[in-house]
Amino acid sequence: MLTRTGGVAMNAVLPLAADPALARIRTHCCFCSMQCGMELLPAAGGLGFDIKPSPDFPVATGRLCQKGLNALGHVVHEERLLAPQRRAGAALPGAPWQRAGWEEALDGIAASIRSIQERHGADAVSVFGGGSLTNEVCYLLGKFARVALRSKYIDYNGRYCMSSAAAAQVRAFGIDRGMSIPLDDLQMADYIILAGTNIAECQPTMVPYLLAAKKRGAKIVTIDPRQSMTAKLADIHVSLQPGFDSVFVNGLLHVILSENLYDAAFVDAHTTGLNDVREAVKGFSPDTVAMYTGIPLEVIRTIARGFARAQTGVVLTARGLEQQVNGMEHTLNYINLCLLTGKMGRPGCGFGPVTGQANGQGGREHGMKADQLPGYRSIEDPEARRHVAGVWGVDPNDLPGKGVSAYELFGKILDGEIKAMIVLGSNPLVSSPNNARVAEALQKLELLVVVDLFATETAAYAHWLLPGSSFLEAEGTLTNLEGRVFHRPRALRTPGEVMEDYRLISALADRLGFGESFRYESPEAVFDELARASSGGPADYGGMSYARIKEKHGLYWPCPSADHPGTPRMFENGAYPTATGRAKLHGIAPQKPAETTDREYPFILTTGRLGNHYLSGAQTRRTAALLKKAPFPVAEIHPSAAERILLRPGDRIRLTTRRGSMVFDVKVVPDIHATTIFVPFHWGGEHGINLLTSDALHPVSRMPEFKICAVRIEREAP
Ligand SMILES: Nc1nc2c(c(=O)[nH]1)N[C@H]1C(S)=C(S)[C@@H](COP(=O)(O)OP(=O)(O)OC[C@H]3O[C@@H](n4cnc5c(=O)[nH]c(N)nc54)[C@H](O)[C@@H]3O)O[C@H]1N2
Ligand SMILES: Nc1nc2c(c(=O)[nH]1)N[C@H]1C(S)=C(S)[C@@H](COP(=O)(O)OP(=O)(O)OC[C@H]3O[C@@H](n4cnc5c(=O)[nH]c(N)nc54)[C@H](O)[C@@H]3O)O[C@H]1N2
Ligand code: SF4
Ligand SMILES: [Mo]
């Protein structure tokens, strides 16, 4: 039953239209990169479903975290969009929506696109994608931008997520597959370093793998300005001021080299660049690093010796050190640690930047990135263009060149070069840094189309709002944090007038005159084309098919031929796909963040996640069980900071950065670094911390510095 509130189609109770013949429906959680298997079982009393962990999927088997257990909440939420909506007048927050039919919506959008492209050229229309989408939808969005729009301007939210790690892995190893090892290898590691990764809250079902390693005697080290939930698993916790990872790791490398603890045989056989590292770490003796960082000398020595001497070891990093203007360099230094100690290519050894979103891995492999074609191919490589153009049946010369990164798209709007944007699977007004500037850009668009489950903060500026399909309603494949490509069946029919995302993209391409290139019977047909397009590229899915993936419960890429078993552990043959065939060590000269503290802004603001919310919060803020646990963001500060501003019980705290000023509830926590204020970013509007964050970008990866900006704090009396 459809009702209307504020012009947006709503439904009081969403009919969950499962096939009654199926007693249990197998699917996967929609949230993080673990992609735990789950089952929907008809709930007692016949209304709706219960969620249970699935025994079938060989990852985190039998486990779901609180987000997974509540993953149905947003799908059946009464604010779910069930039909296309258009603006009656201005496209501004609070302005009314009008319900539209699909014909009207698709024709209207296509007409606007044509008119804009006639007046301003093909590149005036841009696409902003997301890493929660299936491989098939990611692939189609990339093809849609290049073939149907002929625009170079496409990028996606993964730019805010994995870009520094991706750039570092490509430089060091010649390839970026997230983790180079399967999760099972964690259990074989004797020494595990977790840097800037809060696994206990962000990939909770990975914790049992760490506990299994610990039970076998493994040492665990965490490196984080906060004593996060993950730090509670650690034998040693290093409380680091944000921005100091490269300094700290140079200290570790100094000990390893000066005490001759490095694996000379591995380094000689498989790497280049040892002298660069020797040079770079010269000035970073452990006592100097202890002085710079406040980390005791003995702790630096203990970790360096412990990791180097361990038979097996793994280093995992995540956004803590990657979302910085020096994020690629910090990551390269942690890679140095693995390479120098020979902890690569063997069971229980490896490096991995822990991927974030459901399909954060596949999302960066199939052409949503500004400079990439499917299979992780460079859009500037003539051979790659020829191959992909061949699969797409177009002239390689007609493929556009590379565009700009996610945040830079908003700059192009402000410059007047981009006039239209299609956002599918992201809520960039909440998740982009310095987001007052993003709001200004969105407001300037002649055409903003948002395809989402909800009328998000971003959609407040849209001219058209199209209902997207949820994870339960769309079949497809995803690639989890291990590089395992698996199949997610369609569990439910789409509600209301919702169209599956892949059909929607095809329908729009059809209206633009490119129907022939976007005619697919099913997601499987899209996948088969994707496999051909990726074939021969770094992320080679060429040997995969739905049948094979289903049979094996997932295949790891690269998988170049139909008889190839897939590649769970990378680099086992000692070969790296770089120009030299060896992995590259990089000497890192630590640099300052874009903003350093001063008298006016004496603290560091860092941002991140809570266990019970997901990203921009579009889904989890609409899930009562999760919202109840964290209804609004709370800033965390050190007791010495509280003392300095004479904070009293009941006070709130005002945070002021060079971008603006906001007031938050506050919690005093003794285990945060004394320089640091932490605020979670899962809210928009008056609670949206990205109003204050810095939009400085990494020069290569174009990653924004979400993790560091200078901030002033003041007490705000009740
Ligand atoms: N519950 C939940 N789980 C999620 C998500 C979510 O939103 N909620 N999002 C998913 C996604 S897309 C991603 S990308 C991942 C992110 O997963 P993580 O990267 O693990 O999460 P964050 O909280 O952003 O940051 C991790 C830690 O980095 C620390 N940190 C800050 N600055 C520094 C620094 O300079 N150096 C070091 N070493 N550490 C620093 C923070 O204190 C924080 O504890 O999680 C995924 N899982
Ligand atoms: N300050 C700060 N900002 C950050 C970060 C940080 O650590 N600090 N982290 C960054 C990171 S790592 C990330 S990944 C980004 C992510 O930030 P966003 O891209 O904003 O992430 P989501 O909230 O997942 O947005 C996904 C949107 O797509 C919708 N959606 C979900 N599934 C589907 C689907 O299948 N089809 C369609 N059509 N829509 C769907 C959801 O309702 C939601 O509105 O945030 C970044 N922003
Ligand atoms: S660990 Fe990640 S994939 Fe698994 S249930 Fe939790 S949010 Fe979902
Ligand atoms: Mo992410």
CSV table of C-alpha atoms and ligand atoms in Angstrom, one decimal, residues 32-33 67 161-162 195-199 201-204 223-226 228 240-245 318-321 323-324 334 354-357 606-615 678 681-682 707-708, ligand 1:
chain,number,residue,atom,x,y,z
A,32,CYS,CA,31.2,-4.3,5.3
A,33,SER,CA,33.8,-6.0,3.2
A,67,LYS,CA,24.7,-4.6,11.7
A,161,CYS,CA,38.3,4.8,0.9
A,162,MET,CA,40.8,2.6,-0.8
A,195,ALA,CA,47.7,-0.2,12.0
A,196,GLY,CA,44.9,2.3,11.8
A,197,THR,CA,42.4,-0.5,11.5
A,198,ASN,CA,39.6,-0.9,14.0
A,199,ILE,CA,38.6,-4.4,13.1
A,201,GLU,CA,34.0,-2.5,15.2
A,202,CYS,CA,34.5,-2.4,11.4
A,203,GLN,CA,34.9,-6.0,10.4
A,204,PRO,CA,33.7,-7.6,13.7
A,223,ILE,CA,48.8,1.2,16.3
A,224,ASP,CA,46.1,3.9,16.7
A,225,PRO,CA,45.6,7.2,18.5
A,226,ARG,CA,42.7,5.6,20.3
A,228,SER,CA,39.9,1.2,20.2
A,240,LEU,CA,50.3,7.3,18.1
A,241,GLN,CA,49.6,10.9,17.3
A,242,PRO,CA,47.7,11.0,14.0
A,243,GLY,CA,50.1,11.5,11.1
A,244,PHE,CA,53.1,9.8,12.6
A,245,ASP,CA,52.9,6.3,11.1
A,318,ALA,CA,43.1,0.7,7.0
A,319,ARG,CA,41.8,4.2,6.7
A,320,GLY,CA,43.5,5.4,9.9
A,321,LEU,CA,46.7,6.1,8.2
A,323,GLN,CA,43.0,8.8,4.7
A,324,GLN,CA,45.8,11.4,4.8
A,334,TYR,CA,54.1,-0.7,6.2
A,354,VAL,CA,41.5,-4.0,4.9
A,355,THR,CA,38.8,-3.1,2.3
A,356,GLY,CA,35.8,-1.3,3.7
A,357,GLN,CA,32.6,-1.4,1.7
A,606,THR,CA,40.2,12.8,13.5
A,607,THR,CA,37.1,11.0,12.3
A,608,GLY,CA,36.0,7.4,11.9
A,609,ARG,CA,33.4,4.8,12.7
A,610,LEU,CA,31.2,3.3,15.4
A,611,GLY,CA,30.3,-0.4,15.5
A,612,ASN,CA,26.6,0.2,15.1
A,613,HIS,CA,26.5,2.7,12.2
A,614,TYR,CA,27.5,2.4,8.6
A,615,LEU,CA,29.1,5.2,6.5
A,678,PHE,CA,37.6,11.8,17.7
A,681,PHE,CA,31.0,10.7,10.7
A,682,HIS,CA,27.7,8.8,10.3
A,707,LYS,CA,41.9,11.7,9.5
A,708,ILE,CA,43.7,15.0,10.4
B,1,LIG,N1,30.6,-0.4,11.9
B,1,LIG,C1,31.1,0.0,10.8
B,1,LIG,N2,31.9,-0.9,10.1
B,1,LIG,C2,32.4,-0.4,8.9
B,1,LIG,C3,32.1,0.8,8.3
B,1,LIG,C4,31.3,1.7,9.1
B,1,LIG,O1,30.9,2.8,8.6
B,1,LIG,N3,30.8,1.2,10.3
B,1,LIG,N4,32.6,1.2,7.1
B,1,LIG,C5,33.3,0.2,6.3
B,1,LIG,C6,34.2,1.0,5.4
B,1,LIG,S1,33.7,1.6,4.0
B,1,LIG,C7,35.5,1.1,5.8
B,1,LIG,S2,36.6,2.0,4.7
B,1,LIG,C8,36.1,0.5,6.9
B,1,LIG,C9,37.0,1.4,7.8
B,1,LIG,O2,37.6,0.8,8.8
B,1,LIG,P1,38.7,1.5,9.7
B,1,LIG,O3,39.7,2.2,8.8
B,1,LIG,O4,39.2,0.4,10.6
B,1,LIG,O5,37.8,2.6,10.5
B,1,LIG,P2,38.0,4.1,11.0
B,1,LIG,O6,37.2,4.2,12.2
B,1,LIG,O7,37.8,5.0,9.9
B,1,LIG,O8,39.6,4.2,11.3
B,1,LIG,C10,40.3,3.2,12.0
B,1,LIG,C11,41.2,3.8,13.1
B,1,LIG,O9,42.2,4.7,12.6
B,1,LIG,C12,42.6,5.4,13.7
B,1,LIG,N5,43.4,6.5,13.3
B,1,LIG,C13,43.1,7.8,13.1
B,1,LIG,N6,44.2,8.5,12.7
B,1,LIG,C14,45.3,7.6,12.6
B,1,LIG,C15,46.7,7.7,12.3
B,1,LIG,O10,47.2,8.7,11.9
B,1,LIG,N7,47.4,6.5,12.4
B,1,LIG,C16,46.8,5.4,12.8
B,1,LIG,N8,47.6,4.3,12.8
B,1,LIG,N9,45.5,5.3,13.1
B,1,LIG,C17,44.8,6.4,13.0
B,1,LIG,C18,41.2,5.8,14.4
B,1,LIG,O11,41.4,6.2,15.7
B,1,LIG,C19,40.4,4.6,14.2
B,1,LIG,O12,40.3,3.8,15.4
B,1,LIG,O13,35.1,0.0,7.8
B,1,LIG,C20,34.1,-0.8,7.1
B,1,LIG,N10,33.3,-1.3,8.2
